[in-house]
Amino acid sequence: MSNWVVRLAPVAVHFFLLTSQVTEVSSLSPAQPASLSSRSNSKGSFAGPVSRRSTSLFGIRSTLARARDSLFSAERSDADLKSGIAFFYDRSSKLWEDVWGEHMHHGYYVPEDRTDHVQAQIDLIDEVLKWAYGAEDLAHIGPKRVVDVGCGIGGSSRHIVRKFPGSTAQGITLSPYQANRGNELAKEQGLSDRATFQVADALNMPFDDSSFDLVWSLESGEHMPDKRKFVNELMRVAAPGGRLIIVTWCHRDLEPGEASLSKKEEKILAKINRAYYLPKWCSVADYVDLLEKEGAVDIKREDWSYIIAPFWKAVIQSSLNLKSVIGLLKSGFSTVRGAYAMLLMLRGFNAGVIKFGLITCTKPVTSELPP
Ligand code: SAH
């Protein structure tokens, strides 16, 4: 009997998600926020005056198409991905902040059984900086001009400028909600002259070449559909001698002679991609390869999957209370599906296919960079 419950539970959850998707999509209206309506426009559903009947027929067709794509974990186009990311974070960031605070990333679980989760998230930033610069260099040099690529609501930027007197940070995100909230929090914390946030695309950043001595990307790389362009942009905005730090979800490195992940591994990742608006994954080795091609030097990599391992269990536990469940349901389908995908993340880490990768390097001072 209990065996049946365990087997049927994922089916039931999937069914619930599909039906709530139908409800959500059919309840969209042209009055939705910009990020949402651009998503709808990309499908053409709200563009121009159309009859009520054809609108509803189109609505049903696109709803069915979405339900089918969701069921088969279909890959999204780059345009859908971009508007979907903005929509997902517009909708879910308030709930995350209410439950977890201003940092939207994993925690540093050393010791493994620590329960101060927000502090664990702050420690992750500090430990990553220490790992990348070395404790001594960090104390002596420290960053002065920081770009926070995929900044969420700006937790890293504000922490870094507080830590390094005289430094400034500029954060970019696809979500208008997050950019506004980041600026609001900077004002509340008396940091608005040193930490600012705007909506911009990491694949086409609104910054001059060589502008920053720290290019920081914490758990945003996994969203980038074109990793080569992403790495190219990170290197472009880094000042000569500046440091890049990329902390991101990767799939495991492929073994020699292995052409791809197994079908089973691909299937787990495809489901996570639908929920978190992610494109195809790459490995840490792929990042190293791309950085080498860009002429980066002092490249260092590390796998911290074991350090962040307790995080998802903590997130899942924290969502098992009435306030979180109500908040979750109020945040809509994409957030509910994001919560469901936590179980898949856990499964992916346990299966060894998902890695929490750290990569750092510097942009050379003198040598010619490839075009
Ligand atoms: N680094 C933050 C947030 C991580 S969540 C933190 O640790 O708190 C992922 C972030 O990446 C979101 O803010 C999302 O908007 C951003 N993002 C994803 N794709 C992006 C893109 N193409 N350009 C800019 N930001 C992007």
mmCIF file of N, CA, C and O in Angstrom, residues 26-115:
data_model
loop_
_atom_site.group_PDB
_atom_site.id
_atom_site.type_symbol
_atom_site.label_atom_id
_atom_site.label_comp_id
_atom_site.label_asym_id
_atom_site.label_seq_id
_atom_site.Cartn_x
_atom_site.Cartn_y
_atom_site.Cartn_z
ATOM 1 N N SER A 26 -4.581 30.159 -18.701
ATOM 2 C CA SER A 26 -5.832 30.701 -19.208
ATOM 3 C C SER A 26 -6.303 31.899 -18.406
ATOM 4 O O SER A 26 -7.175 32.614 -18.844
ATOM 5 N N SER A 27 -5.683 32.154 -17.241
ATOM 6 C CA SER A 27 -6.120 33.333 -16.491
ATOM 7 C C SER A 27 -5.242 34.556 -16.767
ATOM 8 O O SER A 27 -5.413 35.593 -16.180
ATOM 9 N N LEU A 28 -4.270 34.436 -17.685
ATOM 10 C CA LEU A 28 -3.444 35.589 -18.015
ATOM 11 C C LEU A 28 -4.299 36.652 -18.691
ATOM 12 O O LEU A 28 -5.237 36.343 -19.392
ATOM 13 N N SER A 29 -3.927 37.905 -18.484
ATOM 14 C CA SER A 29 -4.643 38.971 -19.171
ATOM 15 C C SER A 29 -3.651 40.007 -19.642
ATOM 16 O O SER A 29 -2.535 40.063 -19.173
ATOM 17 N N PRO A 30 -4.065 40.891 -20.597
ATOM 18 C CA PRO A 30 -3.125 41.881 -21.101
ATOM 19 C C PRO A 30 -2.647 42.831 -20.005
ATOM 20 O O PRO A 30 -1.695 43.558 -20.198
ATOM 21 N N ALA A 31 -3.341 42.846 -18.874
ATOM 22 C CA ALA A 31 -2.965 43.776 -17.820
ATOM 23 C C ALA A 31 -1.832 43.256 -16.937
ATOM 24 O O ALA A 31 -1.460 43.887 -15.977
ATOM 25 N N GLN A 32 -1.262 42.095 -17.278
ATOM 26 C CA GLN A 32 -0.179 41.537 -16.462
ATOM 27 C C GLN A 32 1.066 42.417 -16.568
ATOM 28 O O GLN A 32 1.195 43.199 -17.499
ATOM 29 N N PRO A 33 2.034 42.270 -15.599
ATOM 30 C CA PRO A 33 3.254 43.073 -15.666
ATOM 31 C C PRO A 33 4.020 42.885 -16.975
ATOM 32 O O PRO A 33 3.847 41.868 -17.656
ATOM 33 N N ALA A 34 4.908 43.866 -17.270
ATOM 34 C CA ALA A 34 5.620 43.885 -18.548
ATOM 35 C C ALA A 34 6.281 42.548 -18.877
ATOM 36 O O ALA A 34 6.154 42.048 -19.993
ATOM 37 N N SER A 35 6.979 41.982 -17.879
ATOM 38 C CA SER A 35 7.733 40.776 -18.184
ATOM 39 C C SER A 35 6.805 39.651 -18.592
ATOM 40 O O SER A 35 7.127 38.823 -19.410
ATOM 41 N N LEU A 36 5.620 39.644 -17.999
ATOM 42 C CA LEU A 36 4.676 38.579 -18.312
ATOM 43 C C LEU A 36 4.029 38.815 -19.677
ATOM 44 O O LEU A 36 3.915 37.898 -20.483
ATOM 45 N N SER A 37 3.645 40.088 -19.940
ATOM 46 C CA SER A 37 2.958 40.291 -21.206
ATOM 47 C C SER A 37 3.905 40.109 -22.386
ATOM 48 O O SER A 37 3.498 39.660 -23.427
ATOM 49 N N SER A 38 5.221 40.410 -22.191
ATOM 50 C CA SER A 38 6.123 40.193 -23.314
ATOM 51 C C SER A 38 6.195 38.703 -23.600
ATOM 52 O O SER A 38 6.316 38.286 -24.733
ATOM 53 N N ARG A 39 6.066 37.911 -22.540
ATOM 54 C CA ARG A 39 6.094 36.464 -22.735
ATOM 55 C C ARG A 39 4.875 36.034 -23.554
ATOM 56 O O ARG A 39 4.964 35.261 -24.488
ATOM 57 N N SER A 40 3.735 36.641 -23.191
ATOM 58 C CA SER A 40 2.538 36.284 -23.911
ATOM 59 C C SER A 40 2.627 36.754 -25.350
ATOM 60 O O SER A 40 2.259 36.055 -26.258
ATOM 61 N N ASN A 41 3.191 37.990 -25.529
ATOM 62 C CA ASN A 41 3.285 38.503 -26.877
ATOM 63 C C ASN A 41 4.182 37.639 -27.750
ATOM 64 O O ASN A 41 3.951 37.511 -28.938
ATOM 65 N N SER A 42 5.228 37.078 -27.120
ATOM 66 C CA SER A 42 6.129 36.269 -27.920
ATOM 67 C C SER A 42 5.389 35.083 -28.519
ATOM 68 O O SER A 42 5.779 34.538 -29.520
ATOM 69 N N LYS A 43 4.319 34.700 -27.884
ATOM 70 C CA LYS A 43 3.495 33.632 -28.444
ATOM 71 C C LYS A 43 2.353 34.212 -29.286
ATOM 72 O O LYS A 43 1.546 33.491 -29.841
ATOM 73 N N GLY A 44 2.224 35.542 -29.277
ATOM 74 C CA GLY A 44 1.211 36.187 -30.092
ATOM 75 C C GLY A 44 -0.173 36.190 -29.475
ATOM 76 O O GLY A 44 -1.115 36.655 -30.090
ATOM 77 N N SER A 45 -0.316 35.707 -28.221
ATOM 78 C CA SER A 45 -1.666 35.521 -27.734
ATOM 79 C C SER A 45 -2.401 36.822 -27.431
ATOM 80 O O SER A 45 -3.609 36.852 -27.524
ATOM 81 N N PHE A 46 -1.701 37.917 -27.103
ATOM 82 C CA PHE A 46 -2.417 39.127 -26.737
ATOM 83 C C PHE A 46 -2.162 40.269 -27.706
ATOM 84 O O PHE A 46 -2.519 41.392 -27.458
ATOM 85 N N ALA A 47 -1.460 39.954 -28.806
ATOM 86 C CA ALA A 47 -1.119 41.035 -29.724
ATOM 87 C C ALA A 47 -2.307 41.349 -30.631
ATOM 88 O O ALA A 47 -2.847 40.470 -31.291
ATOM 89 N N GLY A 48 -2.717 42.611 -30.660
ATOM 90 C CA GLY A 48 -3.725 43.056 -31.618
ATOM 91 C C GLY A 48 -5.140 42.673 -31.220
ATOM 92 O O GLY A 48 -5.351 41.807 -30.376
ATOM 93 N N PRO A 49 -6.151 43.352 -31.841
ATOM 94 C CA PRO A 49 -7.536 43.068 -31.518
ATOM 95 C C PRO A 49 -7.987 41.785 -32.209
ATOM 96 O O PRO A 49 -7.976 41.697 -33.436
ATOM 97 N N VAL A 50 -8.329 40.793 -31.471
ATOM 98 C CA VAL A 50 -8.804 39.544 -32.054
ATOM 99 C C VAL A 50 -10.132 39.187 -31.392
ATOM 100 O O VAL A 50 -10.421 39.633 -30.297
ATOM 101 N N SER A 51 -10.929 38.401 -32.094
ATOM 102 C CA SER A 51 -12.239 38.088 -31.547
ATOM 103 C C SER A 51 -12.103 37.218 -30.308
ATOM 104 O O SER A 51 -11.118 36.529 -30.130
ATOM 105 N N ARG A 52 -13.148 37.294 -29.459
ATOM 106 C CA ARG A 52 -13.141 36.550 -28.209
ATOM 107 C C ARG A 52 -12.977 35.058 -28.464
ATOM 108 O O ARG A 52 -12.230 34.366 -27.784
ATOM 109 N N ARG A 53 -13.678 34.589 -29.546
ATOM 110 C CA ARG A 53 -13.676 33.159 -29.817
ATOM 111 C C ARG A 53 -12.276 32.692 -30.256
ATOM 112 O O ARG A 53 -11.738 31.717 -29.754
ATOM 113 N N SER A 54 -11.653 33.491 -31.201
ATOM 114 C CA SER A 54 -10.340 33.042 -31.667
ATOM 115 C C SER A 54 -9.317 33.159 -30.550
ATOM 116 O O SER A 54 -8.401 32.364 -30.454
ATOM 117 N N THR A 55 -9.489 34.168 -29.661
ATOM 118 C CA THR A 55 -8.566 34.286 -28.533
ATOM 119 C C THR A 55 -8.651 33.050 -27.651
ATOM 120 O O THR A 55 -7.648 32.481 -27.252
ATOM 121 N N SER A 56 -9.918 32.635 -27.373
ATOM 122 C CA SER A 56 -10.035 31.500 -26.463
ATOM 123 C C SER A 56 -9.554 30.212 -27.138
ATOM 124 O O SER A 56 -8.947 29.367 -26.504
ATOM 125 N N LEU A 57 -9.808 30.114 -28.486
ATOM 126 C CA LEU A 57 -9.294 28.913 -29.181
ATOM 127 C C LEU A 57 -7.773 28.886 -29.118
ATOM 128 O O LEU A 57 -7.151 27.869 -28.849
ATOM 129 N N PHE A 58 -7.187 30.085 -29.380
ATOM 130 C CA PHE A 58 -5.732 30.154 -29.336
ATOM 131 C C PHE A 58 -5.237 29.817 -27.927
ATOM 132 O O PHE A 58 -4.262 29.093 -27.744
ATOM 133 N N GLY A 59 -5.962 30.381 -26.948
ATOM 134 C CA GLY A 59 -5.584 30.131 -25.542
ATOM 135 C C GLY A 59 -5.557 28.649 -25.226
ATOM 136 O O GLY A 59 -4.610 28.150 -24.640
ATOM 137 N N ILE A 60 -6.611 27.941 -25.685
ATOM 138 C CA ILE A 60 -6.683 26.506 -25.408
ATOM 139 C C ILE A 60 -5.532 25.775 -26.109
ATOM 140 O O ILE A 60 -4.855 24.939 -25.529
ATOM 141 N N ARG A 61 -5.308 26.177 -27.401
ATOM 142 C CA ARG A 61 -4.230 25.512 -28.152
ATOM 143 C C ARG A 61 -2.882 25.733 -27.483
ATOM 144 O O ARG A 61 -2.105 24.810 -27.295
ATOM 145 N N SER A 62 -2.611 27.000 -27.081
ATOM 146 C CA SER A 62 -1.288 27.256 -26.512
ATOM 147 C C SER A 62 -1.171 26.614 -25.132
ATOM 148 O O SER A 62 -0.113 26.167 -24.735
ATOM 149 N N THR A 63 -2.318 26.540 -24.417
ATOM 150 C CA THR A 63 -2.293 25.871 -23.115
ATOM 151 C C THR A 63 -1.952 24.396 -23.288
ATOM 152 O O THR A 63 -1.110 23.846 -22.573
ATOM 153 N N LEU A 64 -2.594 23.781 -24.297
ATOM 154 C CA LEU A 64 -2.324 22.355 -24.540
ATOM 155 C C LEU A 64 -0.864 22.166 -24.960
ATOM 156 O O LEU A 64 -0.200 21.224 -24.525
ATOM 157 N N ALA A 65 -0.377 23.114 -25.788
ATOM 158 C CA ALA A 65 1.018 22.995 -26.232
ATOM 159 C C ALA A 65 1.958 23.092 -25.036
ATOM 160 O O ALA A 65 2.920 22.338 -24.919
ATOM 161 N N ARG A 66 1.645 24.007 -24.123
ATOM 162 C CA ARG A 66 2.496 24.155 -22.948
ATOM 163 C C ARG A 66 2.436 22.926 -22.060
ATOM 164 O O ARG A 66 3.445 22.476 -21.519
ATOM 165 N N ALA A 67 1.215 22.402 -21.914
ATOM 166 C CA ALA A 67 1.065 21.195 -21.091
ATOM 167 C C ALA A 67 1.865 20.047 -21.700
ATOM 168 O O ALA A 67 2.555 19.315 -20.998
ATOM 169 N N ARG A 68 1.799 19.935 -23.051
ATOM 170 C CA ARG A 68 2.563 18.867 -23.728
ATOM 171 C C ARG A 68 4.063 19.090 -23.522
ATOM 172 O O ARG A 68 4.800 18.176 -23.154
ATOM 173 N N ASP A 69 4.534 20.349 -23.719
ATOM 174 C CA ASP A 69 5.962 20.639 -23.550
ATOM 175 C C ASP A 69 6.413 20.328 -22.135
ATOM 176 O O ASP A 69 7.509 19.833 -21.895
ATOM 177 N N SER A 70 5.523 20.651 -21.186
ATOM 178 C CA SER A 70 5.883 20.406 -19.794
ATOM 179 C C SER A 70 5.985 18.906 -19.530
ATOM 180 O O SER A 70 6.933 18.426 -18.910
ATOM 181 N N LEU A 71 4.996 18.170 -20.062
ATOM 182 C CA LEU A 71 4.970 16.721 -19.848
ATOM 183 C C LEU A 71 6.223 16.069 -20.425
ATOM 184 O O LEU A 71 6.809 15.186 -19.824
ATOM 185 N N PHE A 72 6.634 16.538 -21.613
ATOM 186 C CA PHE A 72 7.804 15.918 -22.253
ATOM 187 C C PHE A 72 9.092 16.693 -21.983
ATOM 188 O O PHE A 72 10.118 16.447 -22.614
ATOM 189 N N SER A 73 9.036 17.614 -21.028
ATOM 190 C CA SER A 73 10.212 18.413 -20.642
ATOM 191 C C SER A 73 10.917 19.003 -21.864
ATOM 192 O O SER A 73 12.141 18.910 -22.000
ATOM 193 N N ALA A 74 10.136 19.604 -22.763
ATOM 194 C CA ALA A 74 10.721 20.152 -23.998
ATOM 195 C C ALA A 74 11.635 21.335 -23.682
ATOM 196 O O ALA A 74 11.400 22.067 -22.723
ATOM 197 N N GLU A 75 12.653 21.503 -24.529
ATOM 198 C CA GLU A 75 13.570 22.627 -24.362
ATOM 199 C C GLU A 75 12.891 23.918 -24.808
ATOM 200 O O GLU A 75 12.137 23.902 -25.782
ATOM 201 N N ARG A 76 13.154 25.035 -24.133
ATOM 202 C CA ARG A 76 12.557 26.312 -24.550
ATOM 203 C C ARG A 76 13.452 27.030 -25.552
ATOM 204 O O ARG A 76 14.673 26.854 -25.532
ATOM 205 N N SER A 77 12.847 27.896 -26.365
ATOM 206 C CA SER A 77 13.660 28.739 -27.253
ATOM 207 C C SER A 77 14.347 29.797 -26.378
ATOM 208 O O SER A 77 13.911 30.055 -25.249
ATOM 209 N N ASP A 78 15.389 30.444 -26.928
ATOM 210 C CA ASP A 78 16.113 31.456 -26.137
ATOM 211 C C ASP A 78 15.187 32.600 -25.714
ATOM 212 O O ASP A 78 15.286 33.114 -24.602
ATOM 213 N N ALA A 79 14.280 32.996 -26.637
ATOM 214 C CA ALA A 79 13.386 34.121 -26.322
ATOM 215 C C ALA A 79 12.426 33.736 -25.195
ATOM 216 O O ALA A 79 12.188 34.511 -24.259
ATOM 217 N N ASP A 80 11.881 32.525 -25.265
ATOM 218 C CA ASP A 80 10.971 32.063 -24.212
ATOM 219 C C ASP A 80 11.696 31.955 -22.880
ATOM 220 O O ASP A 80 11.144 32.237 -21.813
ATOM 221 N N LEU A 81 12.943 31.523 -22.970
ATOM 222 C CA LEU A 81 13.752 31.356 -21.766
ATOM 223 C C LEU A 81 13.934 32.704 -21.072
ATOM 224 O O LEU A 81 13.724 32.834 -19.862
ATOM 225 N N LYS A 82 14.280 33.715 -21.871
ATOM 226 C CA LYS A 82 14.575 35.033 -21.316
ATOM 227 C C LYS A 82 13.338 35.640 -20.637
ATOM 228 O O LYS A 82 13.413 36.102 -19.495
ATOM 229 N N SER A 83 12.212 35.597 -21.330
ATOM 230 C CA SER A 83 11.012 36.178 -20.711
ATOM 231 C C SER A 83 10.544 35.290 -19.552
ATOM 232 O O SER A 83 10.032 35.781 -18.548
ATOM 233 N N GLY A 84 10.760 33.975 -19.684
ATOM 234 C CA GLY A 84 10.376 33.058 -18.611
ATOM 235 C C GLY A 84 11.181 33.291 -17.342
ATOM 236 O O GLY A 84 10.643 33.244 -16.231
ATOM 237 N N ILE A 85 12.478 33.579 -17.489
ATOM 238 C CA ILE A 85 13.332 33.833 -16.313
ATOM 239 C C ILE A 85 12.834 35.081 -15.584
ATOM 240 O O ILE A 85 12.676 35.096 -14.362
ATOM 241 N N ALA A 86 12.568 36.148 -16.377
ATOM 242 C CA ALA A 86 12.078 37.387 -15.766
ATOM 243 C C ALA A 86 10.774 37.124 -15.029
ATOM 244 O O ALA A 86 10.576 37.531 -13.870
ATOM 245 N N PHE A 87 9.884 36.382 -15.682
ATOM 246 C CA PHE A 87 8.572 36.055 -15.098
ATOM 247 C C PHE A 87 8.740 35.224 -13.813
ATOM 248 O O PHE A 87 8.153 35.523 -12.770
ATOM 249 N N PHE A 88 9.586 34.202 -13.890
ATOM 250 C CA PHE A 88 9.790 33.307 -12.746
ATOM 251 C C PHE A 88 10.297 34.087 -11.526
ATOM 252 O O PHE A 88 9.769 33.954 -10.423
ATOM 253 N N TYR A 89 11.317 34.951 -11.736
ATOM 254 C CA TYR A 89 11.870 35.684 -10.581
ATOM 255 C C TYR A 89 10.958 36.830 -10.149
ATOM 256 O O TYR A 89 10.924 37.171 -8.970
ATOM 257 N N ASP A 90 10.232 37.425 -11.101
ATOM 258 C CA ASP A 90 9.243 38.447 -10.698
ATOM 259 C C ASP A 90 8.245 37.828 -9.731
ATOM 260 O O ASP A 90 7.822 38.440 -8.757
ATOM 261 N N ARG A 91 7.838 36.596 -10.048
ATOM 262 C CA ARG A 91 6.786 35.958 -9.250
ATOM 263 C C ARG A 91 7.288 35.333 -7.952
ATOM 264 O O ARG A 91 6.560 35.271 -6.973
ATOM 265 N N SER A 92 8.519 34.808 -7.950
ATOM 266 C CA SER A 92 8.922 33.999 -6.794
ATOM 267 C C SER A 92 9.829 34.729 -5.803
ATOM 268 O O SER A 92 10.023 34.264 -4.688
ATOM 269 N N SER A 93 10.388 35.895 -6.191
ATOM 270 C CA SER A 93 11.418 36.498 -5.326
ATOM 271 C C SER A 93 10.886 36.981 -3.985
ATOM 272 O O SER A 93 11.584 36.912 -2.971
ATOM 273 N N LYS A 94 9.641 37.455 -3.966
ATOM 274 C CA LYS A 94 9.109 37.954 -2.693
ATOM 275 C C LYS A 94 8.978 36.812 -1.701
ATOM 276 O O LYS A 94 9.353 36.924 -0.536
ATOM 277 N N LEU A 95 8.438 35.691 -2.200
ATOM 278 C CA LEU A 95 8.269 34.532 -1.321
ATOM 279 C C LEU A 95 9.624 34.059 -0.793
ATOM 280 O O LEU A 95 9.796 33.795 0.397
ATOM 281 N N TRP A 96 10.606 33.982 -1.712
ATOM 282 C CA TRP A 96 11.941 33.546 -1.281
ATOM 283 C C TRP A 96 12.477 34.492 -0.200
ATOM 284 O O TRP A 96 12.997 34.058 0.833
ATOM 285 N N GLU A 97 12.343 35.794 -0.430
ATOM 286 C CA GLU A 97 12.862 36.766 0.542
ATOM 287 C C GLU A 97 12.142 36.632 1.881
ATOM 288 O O GLU A 97 12.774 36.686 2.936
ATOM 289 N N ASP A 98 10.809 36.434 1.836
ATOM 290 C CA ASP A 98 10.049 36.292 3.087
ATOM 291 C C ASP A 98 10.534 35.093 3.892
ATOM 292 O O ASP A 98 10.610 35.127 5.108
ATOM 293 N N VAL A 99 10.840 33.992 3.185
ATOM 294 C CA VAL A 99 11.200 32.771 3.912
ATOM 295 C C VAL A 99 12.707 32.711 4.175
ATOM 296 O O VAL A 99 13.143 32.330 5.250
ATOM 297 N N TRP A 100 13.525 33.122 3.182
ATOM 298 C CA TRP A 100 14.973 32.910 3.276
ATOM 299 C C TRP A 100 15.811 34.174 3.324
ATOM 300 O O TRP A 100 17.027 34.109 3.532
ATOM 301 N N GLY A 101 15.228 35.318 3.060
ATOM 302 C CA GLY A 101 16.032 36.538 3.104
ATOM 303 C C GLY A 101 16.586 36.914 1.737
ATOM 304 O O GLY A 101 16.128 36.439 0.708
ATOM 305 N N GLU A 102 17.634 37.770 1.773
ATOM 306 C CA GLU A 102 18.048 38.442 0.534
ATOM 307 C C GLU A 102 19.036 37.657 -0.330
ATOM 308 O O GLU A 102 19.404 38.111 -1.413
ATOM 309 N N HIS A 103 19.497 36.503 0.134
ATOM 310 C CA HIS A 103 20.451 35.715 -0.666
ATOM 311 C C HIS A 103 19.729 34.550 -1.334
ATOM 312 O O HIS A 103 19.103 33.736 -0.647
ATOM 313 N N MET A 104 19.854 34.490 -2.666
ATOM 314 C CA MET A 104 19.109 33.461 -3.404
ATOM 315 C C MET A 104 20.079 32.416 -3.947
ATOM 316 O O MET A 104 20.166 32.194 -5.151
ATOM 317 N N HIS A 105 20.842 31.834 -3.029
ATOM 318 C CA HIS A 105 21.831 30.847 -3.467
ATOM 319 C C HIS A 105 22.088 29.845 -2.346
ATOM 320 O O HIS A 105 21.582 30.010 -1.239
ATOM 321 N N HIS A 106 22.900 28.838 -2.646
ATOM 322 C CA HIS A 106 23.186 27.789 -1.666
ATOM 323 C C HIS A 106 23.960 28.332 -0.459
ATOM 324 O O HIS A 106 24.548 29.408 -0.529
ATOM 325 N N GLY A 107 23.973 27.530 0.600
ATOM 326 C CA GLY A 107 24.747 27.885 1.795
ATOM 327 C C GLY A 107 26.020 27.053 1.886
ATOM 328 O O GLY A 107 26.195 26.066 1.162
ATOM 329 N N TYR A 108 26.890 27.479 2.795
ATOM 330 C CA TYR A 108 28.174 26.803 3.029
ATOM 331 C C TYR A 108 28.012 25.944 4.282
ATOM 332 O O TYR A 108 27.921 26.481 5.390
ATOM 333 N N TYR A 109 27.933 24.628 4.070
ATOM 334 C CA TYR A 109 27.618 23.745 5.195
ATOM 335 C C TYR A 109 28.852 23.046 5.745
ATOM 336 O O TYR A 109 29.055 21.857 5.577
ATOM 337 N N VAL A 110 29.672 23.850 6.435
ATOM 338 C CA VAL A 110 30.785 23.312 7.202
ATOM 339 C C VAL A 110 30.686 23.983 8.567
ATOM 340 O O VAL A 110 30.835 25.200 8.643
ATOM 341 N N PRO A 111 30.401 23.255 9.665
ATOM 342 C CA PRO A 111 30.115 21.823 9.698
ATOM 343 C C PRO A 111 28.788 21.489 8.997
ATOM 344 O O PRO A 111 27.899 22.342 8.900
ATOM 345 N N GLU A 112 28.717 20.246 8.616
ATOM 346 C CA GLU A 112 27.614 19.754 7.803
ATOM 347 C C GLU A 112 26.233 19.901 8.464
ATOM 348 O O GLU A 112 25.231 20.068 7.782
ATOM 349 N N ASP A 113 26.210 19.865 9.814
ATOM 350 C CA ASP A 113 24.906 19.864 10.491
ATOM 351 C C ASP A 113 24.492 21.260 10.964
ATOM 352 O O ASP A 113 23.611 21.398 11.804
ATOM 353 N N ARG A 114 25.112 22.300 10.431
ATOM 354 C CA ARG A 114 24.756 23.645 10.905
ATOM 355 C C ARG A 114 23.302 23.959 10.517
ATOM 356 O O ARG A 114 22.796 23.501 9.489
ATOM 357 N N THR A 115 22.655 24.792 11.336
ATOM 358 C CA THR A 115 21.237 25.074 11.078
ATOM 359 C C THR A 115 20.977 26.579 10.896
ATOM 360 O O THR A 115 19.849 26.996 10.713
#
